Coordinates of C-alpha atoms and ligand atoms in Angstrom, one line a residue:
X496 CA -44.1 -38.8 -50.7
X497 CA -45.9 -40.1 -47.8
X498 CA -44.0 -40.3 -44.2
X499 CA -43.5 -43.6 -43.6
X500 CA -45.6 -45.5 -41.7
X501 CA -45.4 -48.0 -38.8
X502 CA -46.4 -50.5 -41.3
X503 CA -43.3 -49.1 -43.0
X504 CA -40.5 -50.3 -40.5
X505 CA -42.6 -52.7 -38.2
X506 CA -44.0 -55.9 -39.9
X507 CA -47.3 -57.1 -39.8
X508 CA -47.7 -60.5 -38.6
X509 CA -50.2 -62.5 -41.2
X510 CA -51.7 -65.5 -41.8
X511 CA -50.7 -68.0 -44.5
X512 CA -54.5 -69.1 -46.3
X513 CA -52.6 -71.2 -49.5
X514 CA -49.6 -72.9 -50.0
X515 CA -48.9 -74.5 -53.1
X516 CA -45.7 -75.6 -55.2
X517 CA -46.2 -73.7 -58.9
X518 CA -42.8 -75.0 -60.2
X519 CA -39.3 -76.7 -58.9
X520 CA -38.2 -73.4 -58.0
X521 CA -41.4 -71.3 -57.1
X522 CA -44.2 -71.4 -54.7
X523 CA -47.2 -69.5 -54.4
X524 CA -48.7 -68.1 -51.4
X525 CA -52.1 -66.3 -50.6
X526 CA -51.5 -64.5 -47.6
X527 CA -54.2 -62.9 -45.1
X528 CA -53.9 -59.3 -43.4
X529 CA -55.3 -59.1 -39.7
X530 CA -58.8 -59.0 -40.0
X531 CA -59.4 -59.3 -43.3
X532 CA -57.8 -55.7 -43.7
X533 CA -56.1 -54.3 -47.4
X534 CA -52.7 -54.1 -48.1
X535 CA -54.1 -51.0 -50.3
X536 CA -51.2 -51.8 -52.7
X537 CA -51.0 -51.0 -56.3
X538 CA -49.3 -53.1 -59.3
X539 CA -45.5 -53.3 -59.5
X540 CA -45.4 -52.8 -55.9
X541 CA -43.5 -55.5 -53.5
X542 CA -43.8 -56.0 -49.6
X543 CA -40.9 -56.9 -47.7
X544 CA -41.6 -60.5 -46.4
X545 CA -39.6 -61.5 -43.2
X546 CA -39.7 -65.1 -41.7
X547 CA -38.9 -65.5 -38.0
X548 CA -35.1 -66.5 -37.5
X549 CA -34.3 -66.3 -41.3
X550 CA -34.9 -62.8 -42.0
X551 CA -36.6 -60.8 -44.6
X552 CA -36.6 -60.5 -48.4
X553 CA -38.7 -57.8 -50.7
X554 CA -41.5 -59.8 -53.0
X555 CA -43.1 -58.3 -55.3
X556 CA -47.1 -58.2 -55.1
X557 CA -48.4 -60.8 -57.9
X558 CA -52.0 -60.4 -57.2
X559 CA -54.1 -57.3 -58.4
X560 CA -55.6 -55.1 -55.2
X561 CA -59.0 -55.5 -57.8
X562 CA -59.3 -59.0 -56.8
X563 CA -59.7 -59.1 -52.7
X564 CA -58.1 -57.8 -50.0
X565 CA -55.6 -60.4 -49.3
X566 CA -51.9 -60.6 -51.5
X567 CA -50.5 -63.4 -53.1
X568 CA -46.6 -64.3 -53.7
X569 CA -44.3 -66.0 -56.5
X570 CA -41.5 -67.3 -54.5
X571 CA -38.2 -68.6 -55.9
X572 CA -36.1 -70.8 -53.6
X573 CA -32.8 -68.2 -53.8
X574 CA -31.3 -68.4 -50.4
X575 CA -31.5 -68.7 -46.4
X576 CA -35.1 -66.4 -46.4
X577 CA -36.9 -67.7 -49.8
X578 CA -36.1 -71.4 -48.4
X579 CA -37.4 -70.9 -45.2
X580 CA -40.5 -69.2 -46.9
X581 CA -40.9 -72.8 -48.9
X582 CA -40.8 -74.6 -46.1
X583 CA -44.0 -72.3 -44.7
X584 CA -47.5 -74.2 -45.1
X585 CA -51.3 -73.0 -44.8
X586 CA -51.9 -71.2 -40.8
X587 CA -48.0 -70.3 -40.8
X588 CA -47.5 -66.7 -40.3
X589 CA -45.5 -64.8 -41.9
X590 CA -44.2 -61.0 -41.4
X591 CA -45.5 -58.1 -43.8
X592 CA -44.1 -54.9 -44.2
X593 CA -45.4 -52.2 -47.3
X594 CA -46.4 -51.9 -49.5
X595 CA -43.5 -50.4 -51.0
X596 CA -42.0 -49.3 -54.5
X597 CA -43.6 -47.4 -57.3
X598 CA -46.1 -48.8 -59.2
X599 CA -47.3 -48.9 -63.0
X600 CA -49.0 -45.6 -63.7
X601 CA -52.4 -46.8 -65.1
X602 CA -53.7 -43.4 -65.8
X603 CA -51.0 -42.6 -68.7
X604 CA -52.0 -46.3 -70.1
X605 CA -56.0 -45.4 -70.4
X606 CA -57.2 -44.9 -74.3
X607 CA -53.7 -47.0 -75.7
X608 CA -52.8 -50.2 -76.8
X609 CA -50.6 -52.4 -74.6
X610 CA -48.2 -54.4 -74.8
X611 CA -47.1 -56.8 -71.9
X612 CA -43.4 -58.5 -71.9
X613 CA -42.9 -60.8 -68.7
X614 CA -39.7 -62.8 -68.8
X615 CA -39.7 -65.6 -66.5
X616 CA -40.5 -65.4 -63.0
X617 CA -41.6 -61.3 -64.3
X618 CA -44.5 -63.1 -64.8
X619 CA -45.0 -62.5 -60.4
X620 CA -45.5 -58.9 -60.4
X621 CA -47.4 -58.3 -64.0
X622 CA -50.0 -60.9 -62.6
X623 CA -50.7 -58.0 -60.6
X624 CA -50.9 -55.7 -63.5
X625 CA -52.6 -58.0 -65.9
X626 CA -55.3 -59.1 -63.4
X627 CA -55.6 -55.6 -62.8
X628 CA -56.2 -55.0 -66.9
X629 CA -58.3 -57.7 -67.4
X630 CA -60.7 -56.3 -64.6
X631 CA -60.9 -52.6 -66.3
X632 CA -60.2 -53.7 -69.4
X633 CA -62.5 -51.2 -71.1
X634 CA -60.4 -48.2 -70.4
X635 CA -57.2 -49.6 -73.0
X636 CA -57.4 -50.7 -76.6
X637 CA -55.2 -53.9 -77.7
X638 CA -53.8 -55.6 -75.2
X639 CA -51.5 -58.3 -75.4
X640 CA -49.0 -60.7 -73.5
X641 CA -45.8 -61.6 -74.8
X642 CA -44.4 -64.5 -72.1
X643 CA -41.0 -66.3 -72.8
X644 CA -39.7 -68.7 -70.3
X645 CA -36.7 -71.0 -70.2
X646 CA -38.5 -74.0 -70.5
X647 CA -42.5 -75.2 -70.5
X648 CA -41.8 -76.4 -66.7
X649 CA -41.0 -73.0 -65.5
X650 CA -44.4 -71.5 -67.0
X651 CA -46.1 -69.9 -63.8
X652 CA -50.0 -70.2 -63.7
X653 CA -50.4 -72.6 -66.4
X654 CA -54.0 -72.7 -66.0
X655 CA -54.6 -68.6 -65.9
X656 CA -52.5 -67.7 -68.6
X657 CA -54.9 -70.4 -70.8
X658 CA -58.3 -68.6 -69.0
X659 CA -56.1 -65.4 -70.5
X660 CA -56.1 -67.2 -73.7
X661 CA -60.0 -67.8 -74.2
X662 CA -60.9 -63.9 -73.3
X663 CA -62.1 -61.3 -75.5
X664 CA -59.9 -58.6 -76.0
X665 CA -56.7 -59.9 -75.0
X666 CA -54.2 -61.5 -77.1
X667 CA -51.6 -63.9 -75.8
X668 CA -48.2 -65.2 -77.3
X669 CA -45.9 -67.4 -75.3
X670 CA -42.5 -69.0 -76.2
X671 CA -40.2 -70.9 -74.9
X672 CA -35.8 -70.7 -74.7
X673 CA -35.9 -74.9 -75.1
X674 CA -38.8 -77.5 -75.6
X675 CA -39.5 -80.5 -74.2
X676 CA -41.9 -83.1 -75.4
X677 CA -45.1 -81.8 -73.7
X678 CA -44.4 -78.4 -75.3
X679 CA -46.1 -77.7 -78.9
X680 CA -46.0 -74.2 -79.1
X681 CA -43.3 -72.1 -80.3
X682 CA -39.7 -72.2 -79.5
X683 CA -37.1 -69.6 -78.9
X684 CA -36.0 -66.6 -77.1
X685 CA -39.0 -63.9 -75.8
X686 CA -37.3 -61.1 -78.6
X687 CA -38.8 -63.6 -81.0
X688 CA -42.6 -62.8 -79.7
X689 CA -42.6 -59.1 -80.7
X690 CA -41.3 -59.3 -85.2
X691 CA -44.5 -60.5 -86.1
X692 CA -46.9 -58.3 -83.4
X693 CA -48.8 -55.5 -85.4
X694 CA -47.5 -52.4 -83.1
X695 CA -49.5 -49.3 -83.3
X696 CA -49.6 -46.2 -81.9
X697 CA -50.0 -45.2 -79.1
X698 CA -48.6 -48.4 -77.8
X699 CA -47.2 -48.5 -73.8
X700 CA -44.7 -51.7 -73.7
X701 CA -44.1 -52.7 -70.6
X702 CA -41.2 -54.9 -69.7
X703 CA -40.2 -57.4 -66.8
X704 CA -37.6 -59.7 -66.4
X705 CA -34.5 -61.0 -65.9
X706 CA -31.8 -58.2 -66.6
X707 CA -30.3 -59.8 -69.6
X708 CA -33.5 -59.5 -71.3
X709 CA -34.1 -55.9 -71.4
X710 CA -31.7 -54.5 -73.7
X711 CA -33.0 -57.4 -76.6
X712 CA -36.1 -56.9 -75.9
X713 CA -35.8 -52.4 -76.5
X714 CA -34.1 -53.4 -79.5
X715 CA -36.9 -55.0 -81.0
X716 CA -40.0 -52.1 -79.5
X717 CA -37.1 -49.8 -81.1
X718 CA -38.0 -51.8 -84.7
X719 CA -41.2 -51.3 -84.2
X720 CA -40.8 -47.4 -83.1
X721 CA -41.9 -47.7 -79.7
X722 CA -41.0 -44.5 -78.1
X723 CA -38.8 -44.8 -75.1
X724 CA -40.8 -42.6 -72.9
X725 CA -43.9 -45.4 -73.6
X726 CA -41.8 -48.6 -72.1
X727 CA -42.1 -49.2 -68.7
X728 CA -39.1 -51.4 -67.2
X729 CA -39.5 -52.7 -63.5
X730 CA -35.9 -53.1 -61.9
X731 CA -34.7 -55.4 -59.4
X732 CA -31.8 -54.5 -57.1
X733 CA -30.6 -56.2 -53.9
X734 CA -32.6 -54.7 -50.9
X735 CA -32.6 -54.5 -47.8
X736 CA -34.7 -52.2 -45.9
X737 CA -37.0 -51.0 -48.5
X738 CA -37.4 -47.4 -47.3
X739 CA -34.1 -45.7 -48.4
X740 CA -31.9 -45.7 -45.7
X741 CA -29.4 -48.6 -45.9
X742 CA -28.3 -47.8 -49.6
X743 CA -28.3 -51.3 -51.2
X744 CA -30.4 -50.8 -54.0
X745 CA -29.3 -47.5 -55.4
X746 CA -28.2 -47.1 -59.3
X747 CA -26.1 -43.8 -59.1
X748 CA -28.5 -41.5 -57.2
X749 CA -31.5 -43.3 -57.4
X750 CA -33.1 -45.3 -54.4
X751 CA -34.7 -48.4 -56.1
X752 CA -36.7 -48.9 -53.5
X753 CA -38.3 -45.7 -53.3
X754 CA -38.2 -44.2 -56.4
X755 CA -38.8 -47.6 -58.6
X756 CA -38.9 -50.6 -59.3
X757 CA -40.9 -49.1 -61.7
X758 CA -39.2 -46.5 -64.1
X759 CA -40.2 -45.4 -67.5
X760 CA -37.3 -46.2 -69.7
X761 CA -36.7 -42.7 -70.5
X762 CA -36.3 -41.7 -67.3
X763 CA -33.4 -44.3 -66.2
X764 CA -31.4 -45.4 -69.3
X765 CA -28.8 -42.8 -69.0
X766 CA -28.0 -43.9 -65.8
X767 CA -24.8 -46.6 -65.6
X768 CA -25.8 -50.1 -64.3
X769 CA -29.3 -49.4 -64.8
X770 CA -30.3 -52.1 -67.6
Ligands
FAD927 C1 -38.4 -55.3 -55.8 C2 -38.1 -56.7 -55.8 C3 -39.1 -57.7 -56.0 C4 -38.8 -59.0 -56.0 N1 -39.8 -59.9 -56.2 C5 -39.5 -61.2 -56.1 C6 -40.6 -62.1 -56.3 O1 -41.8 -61.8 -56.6 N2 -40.3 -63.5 -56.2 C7 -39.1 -63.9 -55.9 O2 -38.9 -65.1 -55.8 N3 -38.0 -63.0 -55.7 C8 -38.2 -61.7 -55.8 N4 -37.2 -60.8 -55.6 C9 -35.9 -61.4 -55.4 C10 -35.7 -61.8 -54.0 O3 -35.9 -60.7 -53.1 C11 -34.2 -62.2 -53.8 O4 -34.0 -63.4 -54.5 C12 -33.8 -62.3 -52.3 O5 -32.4 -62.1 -52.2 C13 -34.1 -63.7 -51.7 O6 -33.7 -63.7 -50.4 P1 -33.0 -65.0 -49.7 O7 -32.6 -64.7 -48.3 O8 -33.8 -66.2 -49.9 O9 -31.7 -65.2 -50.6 P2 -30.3 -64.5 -50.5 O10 -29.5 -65.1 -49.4 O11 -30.4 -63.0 -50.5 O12 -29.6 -64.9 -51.8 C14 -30.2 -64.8 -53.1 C15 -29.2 -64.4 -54.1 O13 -28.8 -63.0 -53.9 C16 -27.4 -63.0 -53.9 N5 -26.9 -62.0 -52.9 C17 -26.8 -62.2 -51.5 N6 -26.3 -61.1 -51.0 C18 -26.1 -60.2 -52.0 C19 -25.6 -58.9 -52.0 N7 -25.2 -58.2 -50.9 N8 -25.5 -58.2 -53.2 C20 -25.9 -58.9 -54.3 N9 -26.4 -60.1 -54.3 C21 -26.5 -60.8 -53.2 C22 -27.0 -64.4 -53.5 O14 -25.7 -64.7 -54.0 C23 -28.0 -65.3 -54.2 O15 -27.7 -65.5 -55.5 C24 -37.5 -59.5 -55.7 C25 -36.5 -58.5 -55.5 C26 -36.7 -57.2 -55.5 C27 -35.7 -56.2 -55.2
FES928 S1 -33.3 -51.1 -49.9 FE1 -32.4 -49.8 -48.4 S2 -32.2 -47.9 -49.4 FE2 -33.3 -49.1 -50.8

């Protein structure tokens, strides 16, 4: 690993360029880096995003680093720093500091099929990933998105996830928990996207959502004899300083915030508290 930077421990103070409200709860942000500089991030990776007398929060990245040199941000109102964040507009600034985290590992998913599970607001960082897909898409085979959400009002990026929808190549389910009159398409949990998917091998699943929805959702790749070591689960963990030293985010030895949020299953489903 790298030694950390100043950007590591010292944010960056950037410009807000868009604010808009996505849903109730989230809002998106497109956010500018001093002089048009790169964050040089990679999918699955978050910054730590402080505001100026609330504090600081991680986010993960939901924009891929193929798409421009700025980031953008999914923000759910949670507490004292995401509500502060809401209450940000366009020319606010905002503190930066990362990128940090693993990220997906792109060169194990060249030359297979892929399967993409966000849950809910997991749709924020697999943006990231899925922009990232769409613009090298030649290097996979299959790839498709399998997006469950608790209701049609909480579907993030409506209008992408439709652009996703009319592109070559790329295959897109979505569900929803409950309907409500607008909604047409399917109804129930995300576990019901993947029964009727035709699963080949080599398949890399990768998984990202709330934490009840991992173990259903293995259960179902295991149907379908998805090897563990080809699912990709990103984790989220209460942080705090985002480099390893204040211990908030471990599970048993591992420092989420260094050595995930991105973790092939294999590698963290012995550990207790994990999933
Ligand atoms: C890697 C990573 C990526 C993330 N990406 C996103 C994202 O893209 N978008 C997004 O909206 N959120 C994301 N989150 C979640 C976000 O960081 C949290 O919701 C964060 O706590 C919000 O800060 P806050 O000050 O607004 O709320 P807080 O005041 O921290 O409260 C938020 C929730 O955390 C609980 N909480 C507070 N203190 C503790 C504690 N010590 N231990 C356990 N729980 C506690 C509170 O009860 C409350 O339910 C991410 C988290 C991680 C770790
Ligand atoms: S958030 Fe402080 S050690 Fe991981």
């Amino acid at each position: 690993m790298a030694a950390p930077g100043r950007q590591d421990y010292i944010p960056t103070l950037c410009t807000i360029t868009e604010a808009r409200r996505l849903t109730s709860l989230e809002k998106f942000f497109k956010i500018g880096l001093p002089d048009g500089r790169e964050l040089d991030h990679r999918p699955g990776q978050f910054v730590q995003v402080s505001v100026i007398g609330a504090g600081e929060a991680p986010i993960s990245i939901s924009s891929s680093p193929t798409r421009g040199p700025h980031l953008e941000l999914t923000v759910r109102k949670a507490g004292k720093v995401t509500t502060a964040l809401h209450g940000l507009k366009e020319g606010d600034a905002v503190g930066i500091r990362g990128p940090f985290g693993t990220f997906f590992d792109i060169g194990r998913f060249k030359g297979k099929n892929l399967l993409l599970i966000p849950g809910g607001l997991g749709l924020a960082p697999m943006r990231s990933l899925i922009q990232y897909v769409i613009d090298t898409r030649d290097l996979y085979r299959d790839v498709t998105i399998a997006y469950g959400t608790k209701c049609p009002e909480e579907i993030l990026f409506p209008e992408e996830i439709e652009s996703w929808k009319r592109m070559d190549g790329l295959t897109v389910r979505q569900t929803v928990d409950v309907c409500s009159p607008s909604w047409t398409g399917p109804v129930g949990l995300i576990t019901t996207l993947i029964p009727p998917l035709d699963i080949e091998a080599p398949t890399i699943a990768v998984i990202v959502g709330p934490p009840v929805m991992y173990k259903f959702v293995i259960l179902e790749l295991d149907k379908k004899k998805v090897p563990h070591e080809n699912i990709v689960v990103s984790l989220e963990r209460y942080m705090k300083c985002g480099v390893g030293k204040c211990g908030h985010c471990t599970i048993e030895h591992l420092y989420c915030c260094l050595e995930g949020p991105v973790f092939w299953l294999n590698e963290i489903e012995h550990l207790k508290g994990a999933l």
